[in-house]
Coordinates of C-alpha atoms in Angstrom, one line a residue:
Chain A
D1 CA 24.5 -74.3 -29.8
I2 CA 24.2 -77.9 -30.4
Q3 CA 27.8 -79.2 -28.8
M4 CA 29.4 -82.1 -31.0
T5 CA 32.2 -84.2 -29.0
Q6 CA 34.9 -86.3 -30.9
S7 CA 36.7 -88.7 -29.2
P8 CA 39.2 -89.7 -29.2
S9 CA 40.8 -86.7 -29.6
S10 CA 44.3 -88.2 -30.9
L11 CA 44.9 -92.4 -31.5
S12 CA 48.0 -93.9 -32.8
A13 CA 47.5 -96.5 -35.5
S14 CA 49.4 -98.0 -38.2
V15 CA 49.4 -99.2 -41.3
G16 CA 46.2 -102.1 -41.7
D17 CA 44.5 -100.7 -38.3
R18 CA 40.9 -100.6 -37.9
V19 CA 39.9 -97.5 -37.4
T20 CA 37.0 -95.9 -35.4
I21 CA 36.2 -92.1 -34.1
T22 CA 33.4 -91.0 -32.2
C23 CA 31.1 -88.2 -32.2
R24 CA 28.5 -87.4 -30.1
A25 CA 26.0 -84.7 -30.5
S26 CA 24.0 -82.3 -27.1
Q27 CA 21.2 -83.6 -28.6
S28 CA 19.6 -85.4 -31.4
V29 CA 20.9 -84.2 -34.9
S30 CA 18.5 -86.8 -37.1
K31 CA 20.9 -88.4 -40.0
Y32 CA 22.4 -84.5 -40.8
L33 CA 26.1 -85.7 -40.0
N34 CA 29.5 -84.9 -42.4
W35 CA 32.8 -86.1 -41.4
Y36 CA 35.4 -84.7 -43.3
Q37 CA 39.4 -85.2 -43.2
Q38 CA 42.2 -82.5 -43.2
K39 CA 45.9 -83.1 -43.9
S40 CA 48.4 -80.5 -43.0
G41 CA 48.3 -76.5 -44.5
Q42 CA 45.0 -78.5 -46.6
A43 CA 41.9 -77.7 -46.4
P44 CA 39.4 -80.5 -45.4
E45 CA 37.6 -83.0 -47.2
L46 CA 34.1 -84.2 -47.4
L47 CA 34.3 -88.0 -46.7
I48 CA 30.7 -88.8 -45.4
Y49 CA 27.6 -87.5 -45.5
A50 CA 24.0 -88.0 -44.3
A51 CA 25.9 -90.2 -41.6
S52 CA 26.2 -92.9 -43.9
S53 CA 26.6 -91.8 -47.5
L54 CA 30.2 -92.3 -49.4
Q55 CA 30.6 -89.3 -51.2
S56 CA 31.9 -89.6 -54.0
G57 CA 35.7 -90.7 -54.7
V58 CA 36.7 -91.4 -51.6
P59 CA 37.6 -94.9 -50.8
S60 CA 35.0 -97.4 -49.5
R61 CA 37.7 -98.3 -46.7
F62 CA 35.9 -95.5 -45.1
S63 CA 32.2 -96.1 -43.5
G64 CA 29.6 -94.1 -41.1
S65 CA 26.9 -94.9 -39.3
G66 CA 25.1 -93.7 -36.4
F67 CA 21.9 -91.5 -35.9
G68 CA 20.5 -88.7 -33.4
T69 CA 23.2 -88.4 -30.7
G70 CA 25.9 -91.5 -31.5
F71 CA 27.7 -90.9 -34.2
T72 CA 31.1 -93.0 -36.0
L73 CA 33.5 -92.5 -38.5
T74 CA 35.3 -96.1 -39.2
I75 CA 38.7 -96.6 -41.7
S76 CA 38.5 -100.5 -42.0
S77 CA 42.8 -101.0 -42.6
L78 CA 44.4 -97.6 -42.5
R79 CA 46.8 -96.5 -45.1
P80 CA 49.5 -94.3 -44.9
E81 CA 47.4 -91.5 -46.4
D82 CA 44.7 -91.6 -44.1
F83 CA 47.1 -89.8 -41.0
A84 CA 45.2 -86.9 -40.8
T85 CA 42.5 -84.7 -37.9
Y86 CA 38.8 -85.8 -39.2
Y87 CA 36.0 -84.1 -37.8
C88 CA 32.8 -84.2 -37.6
Q89 CA 29.7 -82.0 -38.0
Q90 CA 26.0 -81.5 -37.6
N91 CA 23.9 -80.0 -40.1
S92 CA 20.7 -80.0 -38.6
I93 CA 20.0 -77.1 -36.4
P94 CA 22.5 -73.8 -37.0
P95 CA 24.6 -73.1 -36.2
Y96 CA 25.9 -75.8 -38.0
T97 CA 29.0 -77.1 -35.2
F98 CA 31.8 -78.9 -35.4
G99 CA 34.0 -81.4 -33.6
Q100 CA 36.9 -80.3 -32.0
G101 CA 38.6 -83.0 -33.9
T102 CA 40.3 -86.1 -33.9
K103 CA 44.4 -86.5 -34.8
V104 CA 45.4 -89.6 -36.5
E105 CA 49.2 -90.0 -35.9
I106 CA 51.7 -92.9 -37.3
K107 CA 52.1 -95.3 -34.0
Chain B
Q1 CA 35.3 -79.2 -62.3
V2 CA 33.6 -78.1 -59.2
Q3 CA 36.5 -74.8 -57.9
L4 CA 36.3 -72.5 -55.5
V5 CA 38.6 -70.0 -55.5
Q6 CA 39.6 -67.4 -52.8
S7 CA 41.3 -64.6 -52.7
G8 CA 44.7 -63.6 -51.7
A9 CA 46.2 -62.9 -48.2
E10 CA 45.3 -59.9 -45.9
V11 CA 46.8 -58.1 -42.9
K12 CA 44.5 -55.8 -40.5
K13 CA 44.8 -53.6 -38.4
P14 CA 43.0 -54.3 -35.2
G15 CA 38.7 -51.6 -36.1
A16 CA 39.6 -52.5 -39.7
S17 CA 36.7 -54.5 -41.7
V18 CA 38.5 -57.4 -44.5
K19 CA 36.4 -59.2 -47.8
V20 CA 37.3 -61.8 -49.1
S21 CA 35.4 -63.1 -51.9
C22 CA 35.0 -66.8 -53.1
K23 CA 34.9 -67.6 -57.6
A24 CA 32.6 -70.4 -57.7
S25 CA 33.2 -72.3 -61.3
G26 CA 31.9 -75.8 -63.0
Y27 CA 28.4 -75.7 -61.7
T28 CA 25.7 -74.0 -62.0
F29 CA 26.2 -71.0 -58.6
T30 CA 22.7 -70.2 -57.8
S31 CA 21.9 -73.8 -57.4
Y32 CA 23.8 -74.6 -54.6
D33 CA 24.3 -72.4 -50.7
I34 CA 27.5 -70.9 -49.7
N35 CA 28.7 -71.3 -46.6
W36 CA 31.9 -69.5 -44.9
V37 CA 34.0 -71.2 -42.2
R38 CA 36.5 -70.9 -40.3
Q39 CA 39.6 -72.2 -38.3
V40 CA 43.1 -70.5 -36.2
S41 CA 46.5 -71.7 -36.7
G42 CA 46.0 -75.4 -34.7
Q43 CA 42.9 -75.4 -33.7
G44 CA 39.5 -76.3 -34.8
L45 CA 37.1 -75.8 -37.4
E46 CA 34.3 -73.1 -37.1
W47 CA 31.3 -72.1 -39.2
M48 CA 30.3 -68.7 -39.6
G49 CA 27.4 -68.6 -41.6
G50 CA 26.1 -69.1 -44.7
M51 CA 23.6 -68.1 -47.7
N52 CA 20.9 -69.4 -49.1
P53 CA 20.9 -70.1 -53.5
N54 CA 18.8 -67.3 -54.2
G55 CA 21.0 -65.4 -52.1
D56 CA 18.2 -63.8 -50.4
S57 CA 18.4 -65.7 -47.0
T58 CA 21.8 -65.6 -44.8
G59 CA 22.4 -67.3 -41.5
Y60 CA 24.9 -66.0 -39.2
A61 CA 26.9 -67.4 -36.1
Q62 CA 25.5 -65.3 -33.2
R63 CA 29.1 -65.0 -32.1
L64 CA 29.8 -63.1 -35.3
Q65 CA 26.1 -61.7 -35.4
G66 CA 26.3 -57.8 -36.5
R67 CA 29.9 -58.5 -37.2
V68 CA 29.8 -60.9 -40.5
T69 CA 27.8 -59.9 -43.7
M70 CA 27.2 -62.4 -46.6
T71 CA 26.8 -62.3 -50.3
R72 CA 27.2 -63.2 -53.6
N73 CA 27.4 -61.7 -57.2
T74 CA 25.2 -64.1 -59.6
S75 CA 26.8 -62.5 -62.4
I76 CA 30.1 -63.2 -61.9
T77 CA 29.9 -66.7 -59.8
T78 CA 31.0 -64.8 -56.7
A79 CA 30.2 -64.8 -53.1
Y80 CA 31.9 -62.4 -50.7
M81 CA 32.3 -62.7 -46.5
E82 CA 33.0 -59.4 -44.6
L83 CA 34.1 -59.2 -41.5
T84 CA 34.5 -55.6 -39.8
S85 CA 36.5 -54.4 -36.1
L86 CA 38.4 -57.1 -36.2
R87 CA 40.8 -58.8 -33.0
S88 CA 43.3 -60.1 -33.0
E89 CA 41.3 -63.1 -32.2
D90 CA 39.9 -63.1 -35.8
T91 CA 43.4 -63.8 -37.1
A92 CA 42.6 -67.5 -38.8
V93 CA 42.3 -69.0 -42.1
Y94 CA 39.1 -68.3 -44.0
Y95 CA 37.8 -70.9 -46.1
C96 CA 34.0 -70.4 -48.7
T97 CA 32.8 -73.5 -48.6
R98 CA 29.5 -75.1 -51.6
G99 CA 26.4 -76.5 -50.4
F100 CA 24.7 -78.3 -47.3
R101 CA 27.8 -81.3 -47.4
S102 CA 30.4 -78.9 -48.2
D103 CA 30.9 -80.7 -51.0
Y104 CA 33.6 -78.7 -52.4
W105 CA 36.1 -75.8 -50.3
G106 CA 38.2 -73.4 -51.4
Q107 CA 41.7 -73.5 -50.5
G108 CA 41.7 -71.0 -47.6
T109 CA 42.4 -67.2 -47.5
L110 CA 44.9 -65.8 -45.0
V111 CA 43.3 -62.8 -42.5
T112 CA 46.1 -61.3 -39.9
V113 CA 45.6 -59.3 -37.7
S114 CA 47.5 -57.1 -36.3
S115 CA 49.1 -53.8 -35.1

């Protein structure tokens, strides 16, 4: 199975900060990398697909980049509603494994 | 609008089976995969498997092979996930998701396995 490793596991940030989360795959997943946001008690929501494509309706302050084994999710200016847990997932080779999550907390 | 509405919470004893349903609406059901993902309380997401749009091909996570079966009934646009030989570690929220990107998710179904 492909292992997905996110860093950091958690971070504290302030409203307005630029936040970057990294996801590394144990082998190449090409561009097949998605990012999800999950708020407490809710189902995850798709933010980014195919590494860098913004899902319809998602604010443009979210962006994704990367290819192969290294990927990043960037929030350009953190808003109060962005405090949540973020997961990457590869959908290149089954099983479509997730990272362990990154919890973004209020500083 | 696209919706995936799942069946309600279940409480099962160890060794029993559970079947969770996922009613799809607002899109052409036979045009998208349905995947299943689970989440143990306070932990991360685990991809369980998926079924192709035609419903004639499924792929399951190896650790669940032999215990999980995914099916669909296109006439009522509903997908199902059945998990057998339940163990306490199967206690989790189970989600269905739409398509290769999992662009829509059901609301989740809590399955509790307890004696």
